[in-house]
Amino acid sequence: MDRFVWTNGLLDMNETLVIQQRGVRLYDGEDKAKLDVGAILLSTHRLLWRDQKSHECCICIPLSQVIFFEEQAAGIGKSAKIVIHLYPSPENKEPGPYQQSKYSYIKLSFKEHGQIEFFRRLTEEMTQKRWENTPVSQPIPTVTGPKAGRTRAVGIVGIERKLEEKRKETDKNISEAFEDLSKLMEKAKEMVELSRSIANKIKDKQGDITEDETIRFKSYLLSMGIANPVTRETYGSGTQYHIQLAKQLGDMLQAPLEERGGMMALTEVYCLVNRARGMELLSPEDLVNACKMFESLKLPLRLRVFDSGVMVVQLQSHSEEEMIASALDNVSDKGSLTAEEFAKLLGLSVLLAKERLLLAEKMGHLCRDDSVEGLRFYPNLF
Amino acid sequence: MSFEWPWQYNFPPFFTLQPNVDTRQKQLAAWCSLVLSYCRHHKLYTLDVLEAQESPMFNNKKIERKLSVEAIQVVFEELRKKGNLEWLDKNKSRCLIMWRRPEEWGKLIYQWVSKNGMVNSVFTLYELSNGDDTEKEEFHGLEDWMLLRSLQALQADGKAEMISMDDGKGVKFF
C-alpha cells in the first residue's frame, strides 16, 4: 500500500477512463487497508481509488508499477478479489496514505462484484500499455535503474512473468469463449420452447389467425425444423424451400440415375446428395418432401414406394415393363436366380434387385423356390 | 407299372407355396391331381399327415425339396373342398382319400354287375371287394368303408339294397 500516492482524481489530457467499480475495499497485502469502502477506477495510465464518502480522499498508482495481477475467488463470507503485485516505488515518490508496508502487493476486494469485467479491462490495459504511447504531463515516477537492496523484476524474470500473464489471458479467453457457447445453447433451447409454445397456440386458436399468417408462420417453423402442428402432410401446401430443393435434386440426380440404370434407393440418394452438399445438409424429412413434389413440378423424376415400403427415386423414362421383361429373360437364361445373383448380374444393389424380382413375381412372370438354401426365382412355368 | 410323376414334381418352386394368387391356384391344382393319382396308383385310401410328409408323394429326394406341413394342410384343405378328402379326426392328422368318389365307385360296381348279368343276385361285401371274380376289376381291394359308401350311394339311387345277413352285410342289385 505504500506505492499509492495522493491525487486530485482528475484525469489528464491523454488519459481516458476505462472502467470504474464501486464497493471496493483495499487491502495492504493480507490486511485490510485503513481506508473505507470506495470506488476503484481504471484509466489508460493509472489505477485510482476514491473514498465513496469523502470524495477528496483519492489515491492512485501508475499502471507501469504493476508487475502482475491475478484473481482470487470468492469464499464463504469473502468477496472476490484481485491481487496486484507491484514494483517497488521510486525514491522520489510523492506522498501517499502509507509511508511503508511490509507487503509488495495489494488486494482489491469487490464487495459489490464487478471483478470479472474489471479484471478483463485491467488485462487489456496491461497488454496494450497505452500509457507508453501517450505520456501524461504529470510526472509519473519512473523506475530508472536498479536500486540497491531491492529486487526488481526485469530481464529474464520479467519476460517470464509477461509470458505467464499472456498464458493466463489466453486461458481466460478460451474459457470465456466457451462460456458464450453454452450461453448460446441455452438461448437456443429457449427459442425452441418459445416457438413450440407459439405453435401450440396456433393449433388452439385456429380460427383467430388469418390463413396467410398461419401459412407464413408454418413455413418459419418448418425451416427451423419443427414439425407442422396443424396438418400432418406439409407437402400438399408445399413450401418454397421444398420446391427449390426439388428442382435442385432434379438437376443433380440425372447423371447418377442414368449410371445406375434409372433407379436409386432413397437412402442412396440421401447419401449422395448430402455428400455433395458438404454444408447445409438435408434432413431425411426434407428430402422426402422434396421428392414428393417431383410430379407436380413436372420434373423428369419420380418417387416410388414399393409394397415392402422401400422408397426409390427413378427416372420418369424408366419403363417398368421393360425392366420386368429383361428380368424374366435373365432368369430364364440362367434357369433360376437369387436376388444376390441378379444384383451382381445387373450391377444393382441387392435391395433393388430383390424389388424387381418381387415385382416380376407379382405380375406372374416368376415363381419362387423357398428352401434352406435361400430364396430363388424361376420363370413361372405353372 | 411305376408311377409317372408330373413335370412339376421336379420343379423346385412346386414345393414352395406361391404368394402370387394366380400362380398358387395353378400350383394347388397340380398338387391335388398329383395326390389323387398317386393314391389311386398305390391304392391308398387313408393318409396320415406326418407319414405323408416323408413319403415320396410330398418329398422329392432327388431335388432335395419337400412340402412343408403347412403347405400339405393347404393342399388337403383344397382336396376336402373338392370332395376328395375327409378328415378322420379333429386334429387333422388322418384322413380318407377318395380319389374316386363313392358315386363313381357305385357306378363301376353296378356296371360290372349288369355286364355279368348278375342283377337280382345277392352278394356279400367280401365277395365284391375280395372275390375271385372281381380280381380284374378296379374296385377289387376296395376298403370296406368306401365300399359301403358306394353301395349306399347306389341304394340312394334305387339301384341296390343293403341286406343284413348272418355273418355280415350283403347287397342286392336291381
Coordinates of C-alpha atoms in Angstrom, one line a residue:
Chain A
M1 CA 0.0 0.0 0.0
D2 CA 3.0 2.2 0.2
R3 CA 3.1 2.6 -3.6
F4 CA 0.0 4.7 -3.7
V5 CA 0.2 8.5 -3.9
W6 CA -2.4 11.1 -3.2
T7 CA -4.1 12.6 -6.2
N8 CA -6.8 15.0 -7.0
G9 CA -8.6 12.4 -9.1
L10 CA -8.6 14.4 -12.3
L11 CA -7.6 12.7 -15.5
D12 CA -5.0 14.1 -17.7
M13 CA -5.4 15.2 -21.3
N14 CA -4.3 12.0 -22.9
E15 CA -5.6 9.8 -20.2
T16 CA -9.1 8.2 -20.5
L17 CA -11.2 6.4 -18.0
V18 CA -11.6 2.7 -18.9
I19 CA -13.8 1.4 -16.2
Q20 CA -14.8 2.1 -12.6
Q21 CA -16.4 -0.1 -10.0
R22 CA -17.8 1.0 -6.6
G23 CA -17.9 -1.0 -3.5
V24 CA -14.2 -1.9 -3.5
R25 CA -12.1 -2.1 -0.3
L26 CA -8.4 -2.0 -0.5
Y27 CA -6.1 -4.5 1.3
D28 CA -2.5 -3.9 2.1
G29 CA -1.3 -7.4 1.4
E30 CA -3.4 -9.6 3.7
D31 CA -4.5 -6.8 6.0
K32 CA -7.4 -4.5 5.4
A33 CA -6.2 -1.1 4.5
K34 CA -7.1 1.7 6.9
L35 CA -9.5 3.1 4.4
D36 CA -13.2 2.8 3.9
V37 CA -15.0 1.3 1.0
G38 CA -14.6 3.2 -2.2
A39 CA -14.6 3.1 -5.9
I40 CA -11.8 1.7 -8.0
L41 CA -11.1 3.4 -11.3
L42 CA -9.0 2.1 -14.2
S43 CA -7.6 4.6 -16.7
T44 CA -5.3 4.1 -19.6
H45 CA -2.4 5.2 -17.4
R46 CA -3.3 4.6 -13.7
L47 CA -5.2 2.7 -11.2
L48 CA -7.2 5.1 -8.9
W49 CA -9.2 4.7 -5.8
R50 CA -11.6 7.2 -4.3
D51 CA -13.4 7.0 -1.0
Q52 CA -17.1 6.7 -1.5
K53 CA -18.0 9.0 1.4
S54 CA -15.3 11.6 1.2
H55 CA -14.5 12.2 -2.5
E56 CA -11.4 14.3 -1.8
C57 CA -9.7 11.2 -0.5
C58 CA -8.3 9.9 -3.7
I59 CA -5.2 7.8 -4.3
C60 CA -3.6 6.3 -7.4
I61 CA -0.8 4.3 -8.7
P62 CA 0.6 4.2 -12.2
L63 CA -0.1 1.0 -14.2
S64 CA 3.6 0.8 -15.1
Q65 CA 4.2 -0.2 -11.5
V66 CA 2.1 -3.3 -11.8
I67 CA 4.2 -6.5 -12.1
F68 CA 1.3 -8.8 -12.5
F69 CA -2.2 -9.5 -11.1
E70 CA -4.5 -12.4 -10.5
E71 CA -8.0 -13.2 -9.4
Q72 CA -8.8 -14.6 -6.0
A73 CA -12.1 -16.4 -6.0
A74 CA -14.8 -15.5 -3.5
G75 CA -15.2 -17.7 -0.5
I76 CA -17.8 -18.1 2.2
G77 CA -18.3 -14.6 3.6
K78 CA -15.5 -13.3 1.5
S79 CA -15.8 -11.2 -1.7
A80 CA -13.9 -11.9 -4.8
K81 CA -10.6 -10.1 -5.0
I82 CA -8.0 -9.1 -7.5
V83 CA -4.4 -9.3 -6.2
I84 CA -2.0 -6.9 -7.7
H85 CA 1.7 -7.3 -7.3
L86 CA 3.7 -4.1 -7.6
Y87 CA 7.2 -2.9 -8.3
P88 CA 8.8 -1.0 -5.5
S89 CA 8.3 2.7 -5.6
P90 CA 11.0 5.0 -6.8
E91 CA 12.7 7.2 -4.3
N92 CA 11.1 10.4 -5.4
K93 CA 7.7 9.1 -4.9
E94 CA 5.1 11.6 -3.9
P95 CA 3.4 11.2 -0.5
G96 CA 0.6 8.6 -0.2
P97 CA -1.6 7.1 2.5
Y98 CA 1.1 4.7 3.7
Q99 CA 4.7 5.5 4.4
Q100 CA 5.8 2.0 4.4
S101 CA 4.4 -1.5 4.1
K102 CA 5.7 -5.0 4.6
Y103 CA 3.8 -6.2 1.5
S104 CA 4.6 -5.7 -2.1
Y105 CA 1.1 -6.5 -3.2
I106 CA -2.3 -5.1 -2.7
K107 CA -5.8 -6.6 -3.0
L108 CA -9.0 -5.1 -4.4
S109 CA -12.0 -6.6 -2.7
F110 CA -15.1 -6.3 -4.8
K111 CA -17.9 -6.1 -2.3
E112 CA -20.4 -5.3 -4.9
H113 CA -18.9 -7.6 -7.5
G114 CA -17.8 -6.4 -11.0
Q115 CA -14.5 -8.1 -10.6
I116 CA -14.8 -10.1 -13.8
E117 CA -15.2 -7.1 -16.1
F118 CA -12.6 -5.1 -14.1
F119 CA -10.1 -7.9 -14.4
R120 CA -10.8 -8.1 -18.1
R121 CA -10.2 -4.4 -18.7
L122 CA -7.2 -4.4 -16.5
T123 CA -5.8 -7.2 -18.6
E124 CA -6.5 -5.3 -21.7
E125 CA -4.8 -2.2 -20.5
M126 CA -1.8 -4.0 -19.1
T127 CA -1.4 -5.7 -22.5
Q128 CA -1.9 -2.6 -24.6
K129 CA 0.2 -0.4 -22.3
R130 CA -1.3 2.7 -23.7
W131 CA 0.4 4.8 -21.2
E132 CA 3.7 4.3 -23.0
N133 CA 2.3 5.9 -26.2
T134 CA 0.9 8.9 -24.5
P135 CA 2.9 10.1 -21.6
V136 CA 0.9 12.4 -19.3
S137 CA 2.1 15.8 -18.2
Q138 CA 2.0 14.7 -14.5
P139 CA 5.3 13.3 -13.7
I140 CA 5.0 9.6 -13.3
P141 CA 7.7 8.2 -11.1
T142 CA 9.6 6.0 -13.5
V143 CA 12.0 3.5 -12.3
T144 CA 15.3 4.4 -13.9
G145 CA 17.8 1.8 -12.7
P146 CA 18.3 -1.0 -10.3
K147 CA 18.4 0.1 -6.8
A148 CA 20.5 -1.5 -4.2
G149 CA 18.8 -3.6 -1.7
R150 CA 15.6 -4.1 -3.7
T151 CA 14.8 -6.9 -6.0
R152 CA 13.4 -5.8 -9.4
A153 CA 11.7 -7.9 -11.9
V154 CA 13.4 -7.1 -15.1
G155 CA 15.4 -9.2 -17.5
I156 CA 14.5 -12.9 -17.9
V157 CA 12.3 -13.0 -14.8
G158 CA 10.3 -10.1 -16.2
I159 CA 10.0 -11.8 -19.6
E160 CA 8.9 -14.9 -17.9
R161 CA 6.3 -13.1 -15.9
K162 CA 5.0 -11.5 -19.0
L163 CA 4.7 -14.9 -20.7
E164 CA 2.9 -16.2 -17.7
E165 CA 0.5 -13.3 -17.9
K166 CA -0.2 -13.9 -21.6
R167 CA -0.8 -17.6 -21.0
K168 CA -3.3 -16.9 -18.3
E169 CA -5.0 -14.4 -20.5
T170 CA -5.3 -16.9 -23.4
D171 CA -6.7 -19.5 -21.0
K172 CA -9.2 -17.0 -19.8
N173 CA -10.2 -16.0 -23.3
I174 CA -10.8 -19.6 -24.2
S175 CA -13.0 -20.4 -21.3
E176 CA -14.9 -17.2 -21.9
A177 CA -15.4 -18.1 -25.4
F178 CA -16.9 -21.5 -24.4
E179 CA -19.0 -19.7 -21.8
D180 CA -20.6 -17.9 -24.8
L181 CA -21.2 -21.2 -26.5
S182 CA -23.0 -22.7 -23.5
K183 CA -25.0 -19.5 -23.2
L184 CA -25.9 -19.8 -26.9
M185 CA -27.1 -23.3 -26.4
E186 CA -29.3 -22.1 -23.5
K187 CA -30.7 -19.4 -25.7
A188 CA -31.3 -21.9 -28.5
K189 CA -33.3 -24.1 -26.1
E190 CA -35.3 -21.1 -25.0
M191 CA -36.0 -20.3 -28.7
V192 CA -37.2 -23.8 -29.4
E193 CA -39.5 -23.7 -26.3
L194 CA -40.9 -20.4 -27.4
S195 CA -41.6 -21.5 -30.9
R196 CA -43.2 -24.6 -29.7
S197 CA -45.5 -22.7 -27.4
I198 CA -46.4 -20.4 -30.2
A199 CA -47.1 -23.4 -32.5
N200 CA -49.4 -24.8 -29.8
K201 CA -51.2 -21.5 -29.5
I202 CA -51.8 -21.5 -33.3
K203 CA -53.1 -25.0 -33.0
D204 CA -55.6 -23.9 -30.4
K205 CA -56.6 -20.6 -31.8
Q206 CA -57.3 -22.0 -35.3
G207 CA -59.8 -19.5 -36.3
D208 CA -58.3 -16.3 -34.9
I209 CA -55.3 -16.1 -37.1
T210 CA -55.6 -15.4 -40.8
E211 CA -54.8 -18.0 -43.3
D212 CA -51.9 -16.1 -44.7
E213 CA -50.1 -15.5 -41.4
T214 CA -50.6 -19.1 -40.5
I215 CA -49.0 -20.3 -43.6
R216 CA -46.1 -17.9 -43.2
F217 CA -45.6 -18.9 -39.6
K218 CA -45.8 -22.6 -40.5
S219 CA -43.1 -22.1 -43.1
Y220 CA -40.9 -20.4 -40.5
L221 CA -41.4 -23.3 -38.1
L222 CA -40.7 -25.7 -40.9
S223 CA -37.4 -24.0 -41.8
M224 CA -36.4 -24.2 -38.1
G225 CA -37.1 -27.9 -38.3
I226 CA -40.2 -28.0 -36.1
A227 CA -42.9 -30.2 -37.4
N228 CA -46.0 -28.5 -38.6
P229 CA -48.6 -28.5 -35.8
V230 CA -51.7 -28.1 -37.8
T231 CA -51.7 -30.6 -40.7
R232 CA -49.7 -33.8 -40.9
E233 CA -48.9 -33.6 -44.5
T234 CA -47.0 -30.5 -45.4
Y235 CA -46.0 -31.4 -48.9
G236 CA -49.5 -30.6 -50.0
S237 CA -49.1 -26.9 -49.2
G238 CA -45.5 -27.1 -50.5
T239 CA -43.1 -24.6 -49.1
Q240 CA -40.8 -22.6 -51.3
Y241 CA -37.9 -24.4 -49.8
H242 CA -39.1 -27.8 -50.9
I243 CA -39.9 -26.6 -54.3
Q244 CA -36.4 -25.2 -54.8
L245 CA -34.9 -28.2 -53.4
A246 CA -36.9 -30.5 -55.7
K247 CA -35.6 -28.5 -58.7
Q248 CA -32.1 -28.8 -57.5
L249 CA -32.4 -32.5 -56.9
G250 CA -33.9 -32.9 -60.4
D251 CA -30.7 -31.5 -61.9
M252 CA -28.3 -33.2 -59.5
L253 CA -29.7 -36.7 -59.8
Q254 CA -29.9 -37.1 -63.6
A255 CA -26.4 -38.4 -64.2
P256 CA -26.2 -40.7 -61.2
L257 CA -29.6 -42.2 -62.0
E258 CA -28.6 -42.9 -65.6
E259 CA -25.4 -44.6 -64.4
R260 CA -27.4 -46.9 -62.1
G261 CA -29.9 -48.0 -64.6
G262 CA -32.6 -45.4 -63.9
M263 CA -33.4 -46.2 -60.3
M264 CA -31.8 -45.4 -56.9
A265 CA -33.0 -46.2 -53.4
L266 CA -33.9 -43.1 -51.4
T267 CA -31.2 -43.9 -48.9
E268 CA -28.6 -43.9 -51.7
V269 CA -29.9 -40.5 -52.9
Y270 CA -29.7 -39.1 -49.3
C271 CA -26.1 -40.1 -49.0
L272 CA -25.2 -38.9 -52.4
V273 CA -26.9 -35.5 -52.0
N274 CA -25.5 -34.8 -48.6
R275 CA -22.0 -35.8 -49.6
A276 CA -22.2 -33.4 -52.5
R277 CA -23.6 -30.6 -50.4
G278 CA -20.9 -30.7 -47.8
M279 CA -22.5 -27.9 -45.7
E280 CA -26.2 -27.3 -45.1
L281 CA -27.1 -31.0 -45.1
L282 CA -30.6 -32.1 -45.8
S283 CA -32.7 -33.8 -43.2
P284 CA -34.4 -37.0 -44.4
E285 CA -37.8 -35.4 -44.0
D286 CA -36.9 -32.5 -46.2
L287 CA -35.6 -34.9 -48.8
V288 CA -38.7 -37.0 -48.8
N289 CA -41.0 -33.9 -49.0
A290 CA -39.0 -32.5 -51.9
C291 CA -39.1 -35.8 -53.7
K292 CA -42.9 -35.9 -53.3
M293 CA -43.1 -32.8 -55.4
F294 CA -41.4 -34.1 -58.5
E295 CA -44.6 -34.9 -60.2
S296 CA -46.4 -31.7 -59.5
L297 CA -43.3 -29.7 -60.7
K298 CA -43.2 -31.8 -63.9
L299 CA -39.6 -32.8 -63.2
P300 CA -38.4 -36.0 -65.0
L301 CA -38.0 -37.9 -61.8
R302 CA -40.5 -39.8 -59.7
L303 CA -40.6 -41.0 -56.1
R304 CA -41.9 -44.5 -55.9
V305 CA -42.9 -46.7 -53.0
F306 CA -42.8 -50.5 -53.3
D307 CA -45.2 -52.8 -51.4
S308 CA -42.5 -53.7 -49.0
G309 CA -42.1 -50.0 -48.1
V310 CA -38.8 -49.4 -49.9
M311 CA -38.7 -45.9 -51.5
V312 CA -36.8 -45.2 -54.7
V313 CA -36.2 -42.3 -57.0
Q314 CA -36.5 -43.3 -60.6
L315 CA -36.3 -41.6 -64.0
Q316 CA -39.7 -40.9 -65.5
S317 CA -38.4 -42.5 -68.7
H318 CA -37.8 -45.7 -66.8
S319 CA -40.2 -48.3 -68.0
E320 CA -41.3 -50.9 -65.6
E321 CA -42.5 -53.4 -68.2
E322 CA -39.1 -53.3 -69.9
M323 CA -37.4 -54.0 -66.6
I324 CA -39.6 -56.9 -65.9
A325 CA -39.2 -58.4 -69.4
S326 CA -35.5 -58.2 -69.1
A327 CA -35.6 -59.7 -65.6
L328 CA -37.6 -62.6 -67.0
D329 CA -35.0 -63.0 -69.8
N330 CA -32.2 -63.0 -67.3
V331 CA -33.8 -65.6 -65.0
S332 CA -34.8 -67.8 -67.9
D333 CA -31.3 -67.6 -69.3
K334 CA -29.7 -68.8 -66.1
G335 CA -32.6 -71.2 -65.2
S336 CA -33.0 -69.6 -61.8
L337 CA -31.6 -66.7 -59.9
T338 CA -31.4 -65.4 -56.3
A339 CA -31.6 -61.7 -55.5
E340 CA -27.9 -61.5 -54.9
E341 CA -27.0 -63.2 -58.2
F342 CA -29.4 -60.9 -60.1
A343 CA -27.9 -57.9 -58.4
K344 CA -24.5 -58.9 -59.4
L345 CA -25.6 -59.6 -63.0
L346 CA -27.1 -56.1 -63.4
G347 CA -24.8 -54.1 -61.2
L348 CA -27.8 -53.1 -59.0
S349 CA -28.0 -53.0 -55.2
V350 CA -29.3 -56.2 -53.7
L351 CA -32.3 -54.3 -52.4
L352 CA -33.4 -53.0 -55.7
A353 CA -32.7 -56.3 -57.4
K354 CA -35.0 -58.1 -55.0
E355 CA -37.7 -55.5 -55.5
R356 CA -37.6 -56.1 -59.2
L357 CA -37.8 -59.8 -58.9
L358 CA -40.7 -59.5 -56.5
L359 CA -42.5 -57.2 -58.9
A360 CA -42.0 -59.8 -61.7
E361 CA -43.4 -62.4 -59.4
K362 CA -46.4 -60.2 -58.6
M363 CA -47.0 -59.9 -62.4
G364 CA -46.9 -63.7 -62.6
H365 CA -43.8 -63.9 -64.7
L366 CA -41.7 -65.6 -62.0
C367 CA -42.3 -68.0 -59.2
R368 CA -40.3 -68.6 -56.1
D369 CA -38.5 -71.5 -54.5
D370 CA -38.0 -71.0 -50.8
S371 CA -35.8 -73.6 -49.2
V372 CA -33.0 -73.8 -46.6
E373 CA -30.7 -72.8 -49.5
G374 CA -32.4 -69.4 -49.7
L375 CA -34.9 -67.7 -52.0
R376 CA -34.6 -68.4 -55.7
F377 CA -36.7 -67.2 -58.5
Y378 CA -37.7 -69.3 -61.5
P379 CA -39.6 -68.5 -64.6
N380 CA -43.3 -69.2 -63.9
L381 CA -43.9 -72.5 -65.7
F382 CA -47.2 -73.2 -63.9
Chain B
M1 CA -46.0 -100.2 -63.8
S2 CA -44.3 -97.4 -61.9
F3 CA -45.9 -94.2 -61.1
E4 CA -45.4 -91.4 -63.6
W5 CA -44.5 -88.1 -61.9
P6 CA -45.9 -84.9 -63.4
W7 CA -43.3 -82.4 -64.6
Q8 CA -44.0 -80.1 -61.7
Y9 CA -42.6 -82.7 -59.3
N10 CA -39.1 -81.9 -60.5
F11 CA -39.6 -78.2 -60.5
P12 CA -38.3 -76.8 -57.2
P13 CA -40.8 -73.9 -56.9
F14 CA -43.5 -76.5 -56.8
F15 CA -42.6 -77.2 -53.2
T16 CA -42.9 -73.6 -52.1
L17 CA -46.3 -72.2 -51.5
Q18 CA -46.5 -69.4 -54.1
P19 CA -47.6 -66.0 -52.9
N20 CA -49.0 -64.9 -56.2
V21 CA -52.6 -65.8 -56.1
D22 CA -53.0 -66.9 -59.7
T23 CA -49.8 -68.9 -59.6
R24 CA -50.9 -70.5 -56.4
Q25 CA -54.2 -71.7 -57.8
K26 CA -52.4 -73.5 -60.6
Q27 CA -49.9 -74.9 -58.2
L28 CA -52.6 -76.3 -55.9
A29 CA -54.5 -77.8 -58.8
A30 CA -51.3 -79.6 -59.8
W31 CA -50.8 -80.9 -56.3
C32 CA -54.3 -82.1 -55.9
S33 CA -54.1 -84.2 -59.1
L34 CA -50.7 -85.5 -58.0
V35 CA -52.1 -86.7 -54.7
L36 CA -55.1 -88.3 -56.2
S37 CA -53.2 -90.1 -58.9
Y38 CA -50.5 -91.2 -56.5
C39 CA -53.1 -92.6 -54.1
R40 CA -55.0 -94.3 -57.0
H41 CA -51.8 -95.9 -58.3
H42 CA -50.9 -97.3 -54.9
K43 CA -54.4 -97.9 -53.9
L44 CA -54.1 -95.8 -50.8
Y45 CA -57.4 -95.0 -49.2
T46 CA -56.2 -93.3 -46.0
L47 CA -53.4 -90.9 -45.3
D48 CA -51.5 -90.0 -42.2
V49 CA -50.2 -86.4 -42.5
L50 CA -46.9 -86.9 -40.8
E51 CA -46.2 -90.1 -42.7
A52 CA -47.2 -88.5 -45.9
Q53 CA -44.7 -85.7 -45.4
E54 CA -41.9 -88.3 -45.6
S55 CA -43.4 -90.3 -48.4
P56 CA -42.2 -89.7 -52.0
M57 CA -45.5 -88.1 -52.7
F58 CA -44.5 -84.9 -50.9
N59 CA -40.8 -85.4 -50.6
N60 CA -38.6 -85.4 -53.7
K61 CA -35.3 -86.5 -52.5
K62 CA -33.7 -86.1 -55.9
I63 CA -34.1 -82.3 -55.9
E64 CA -34.0 -82.1 -52.1
R65 CA -37.3 -80.4 -51.7
K66 CA -40.3 -81.3 -49.7
L67 CA -43.6 -79.7 -49.0
S68 CA -43.9 -78.1 -45.5
V69 CA -46.6 -79.3 -43.1
E70 CA -48.4 -76.0 -43.6
A71 CA -48.4 -76.4 -47.3
I72 CA -49.7 -80.0 -47.0
Q73 CA -52.5 -78.8 -44.9
V74 CA -53.4 -76.2 -47.6
V75 CA -53.4 -79.0 -50.3
F76 CA -55.5 -81.2 -48.1
E77 CA -58.0 -78.4 -47.5
E78 CA -58.2 -77.9 -51.2
L79 CA -59.0 -81.6 -51.7
R80 CA -61.5 -81.5 -48.9
K81 CA -63.3 -78.6 -50.6
K82 CA -63.4 -80.6 -53.8
G83 CA -64.9 -83.6 -52.0
N84 CA -62.0 -85.9 -52.4
L85 CA -60.9 -85.9 -48.8
E86 CA -62.4 -86.4 -45.4
W87 CA -60.8 -85.9 -42.0
L88 CA -60.9 -88.8 -39.6
D89 CA -60.1 -86.7 -36.6
K90 CA -60.4 -83.2 -35.2
N91 CA -56.6 -82.8 -35.1
K92 CA -56.4 -83.3 -38.8
S93 CA -53.8 -86.0 -38.5
R94 CA -55.5 -88.7 -40.6
C95 CA -57.8 -88.5 -43.5
L96 CA -59.7 -90.6 -46.1
I97 CA -58.6 -90.1 -49.6
M98 CA -61.3 -90.5 -52.2
W99 CA -59.5 -90.4 -55.5
R100 CA -62.7 -91.7 -56.7
R101 CA -65.9 -90.6 -55.2
P102 CA -68.4 -93.1 -53.8
E103 CA -70.9 -92.4 -56.6
E104 CA -68.2 -93.2 -59.1
W105 CA -67.4 -96.4 -57.4
G106 CA -71.0 -97.4 -57.2
K107 CA -71.4 -96.8 -60.9
L108 CA -68.4 -99.1 -61.6
I109 CA -69.7 -101.8 -59.4
Y110 CA -73.1 -101.7 -61.0
Q111 CA -71.6 -101.8 -64.4
W112 CA -69.8 -104.9 -63.6
V113 CA -72.9 -106.5 -62.0
S114 CA -75.1 -105.8 -65.0
K115 CA -72.4 -106.7 -67.5
N116 CA -72.2 -110.1 -66.0
G117 CA -75.9 -110.5 -65.9
M118 CA -76.0 -110.8 -62.1
V119 CA -78.7 -108.3 -61.5
N120 CA -81.1 -109.5 -58.8
S121 CA -78.4 -111.6 -57.1
V122 CA -77.2 -111.1 -53.7
F123 CA -73.6 -110.5 -52.8
T124 CA -71.7 -110.3 -49.7
L125 CA -69.4 -107.3 -49.3
Y126 CA -66.4 -109.6 -49.1
E127 CA -67.3 -111.2 -52.4
L128 CA -67.4 -107.8 -54.1
S129 CA -64.1 -106.5 -52.8
N130 CA -62.1 -109.7 -52.4
G131 CA -63.9 -112.3 -54.5
D132 CA -62.0 -114.2 -57.3
D133 CA -64.5 -112.9 -59.8
T134 CA -63.7 -109.3 -59.2
E135 CA -60.0 -109.7 -59.3
K136 CA -59.5 -107.9 -62.5
E137 CA -61.8 -105.1 -61.5
E138 CA -60.7 -101.7 -60.3
F139 CA -62.8 -102.0 -57.2
H140 CA -61.1 -105.1 -56.2
G141 CA -59.4 -104.4 -52.9
L142 CA -61.7 -101.5 -52.1
E143 CA -61.7 -100.8 -48.4
D144 CA -64.8 -101.6 -46.6
W145 CA -65.8 -98.1 -45.6
M146 CA -65.5 -97.0 -49.2
L147 CA -67.4 -100.0 -50.5
L148 CA -70.1 -99.3 -48.0
R149 CA -70.5 -95.7 -49.1
S150 CA -70.5 -96.7 -52.7
L151 CA -73.3 -99.2 -52.1
Q152 CA -75.2 -96.6 -50.1
A153 CA -74.9 -94.2 -53.0
L154 CA -76.4 -96.9 -55.3
Q155 CA -79.0 -97.5 -52.7
A156 CA -80.0 -93.9 -52.7
D157 CA -80.2 -94.2 -56.4
G158 CA -82.6 -97.1 -56.1
K159 CA -80.2 -99.5 -57.8
A160 CA -79.3 -101.6 -54.8
E161 CA -80.4 -102.5 -51.3
M162 CA -78.3 -103.4 -48.3
I163 CA -79.2 -106.6 -46.6
S164 CA -78.3 -107.8 -43.2
M165 CA -77.1 -111.4 -43.2
D166 CA -76.0 -113.8 -40.5
D167 CA -72.3 -113.2 -40.9
G168 CA -72.3 -109.6 -42.1
K169 CA -73.7 -107.4 -44.7
G170 CA -74.8 -108.1 -48.2
V171 CA -76.3 -106.3 -51.1
K172 CA -78.9 -107.0 -53.7
F173 CA -78.7 -105.3 -57.0
F174 CA -81.8 -104.4 -59.1

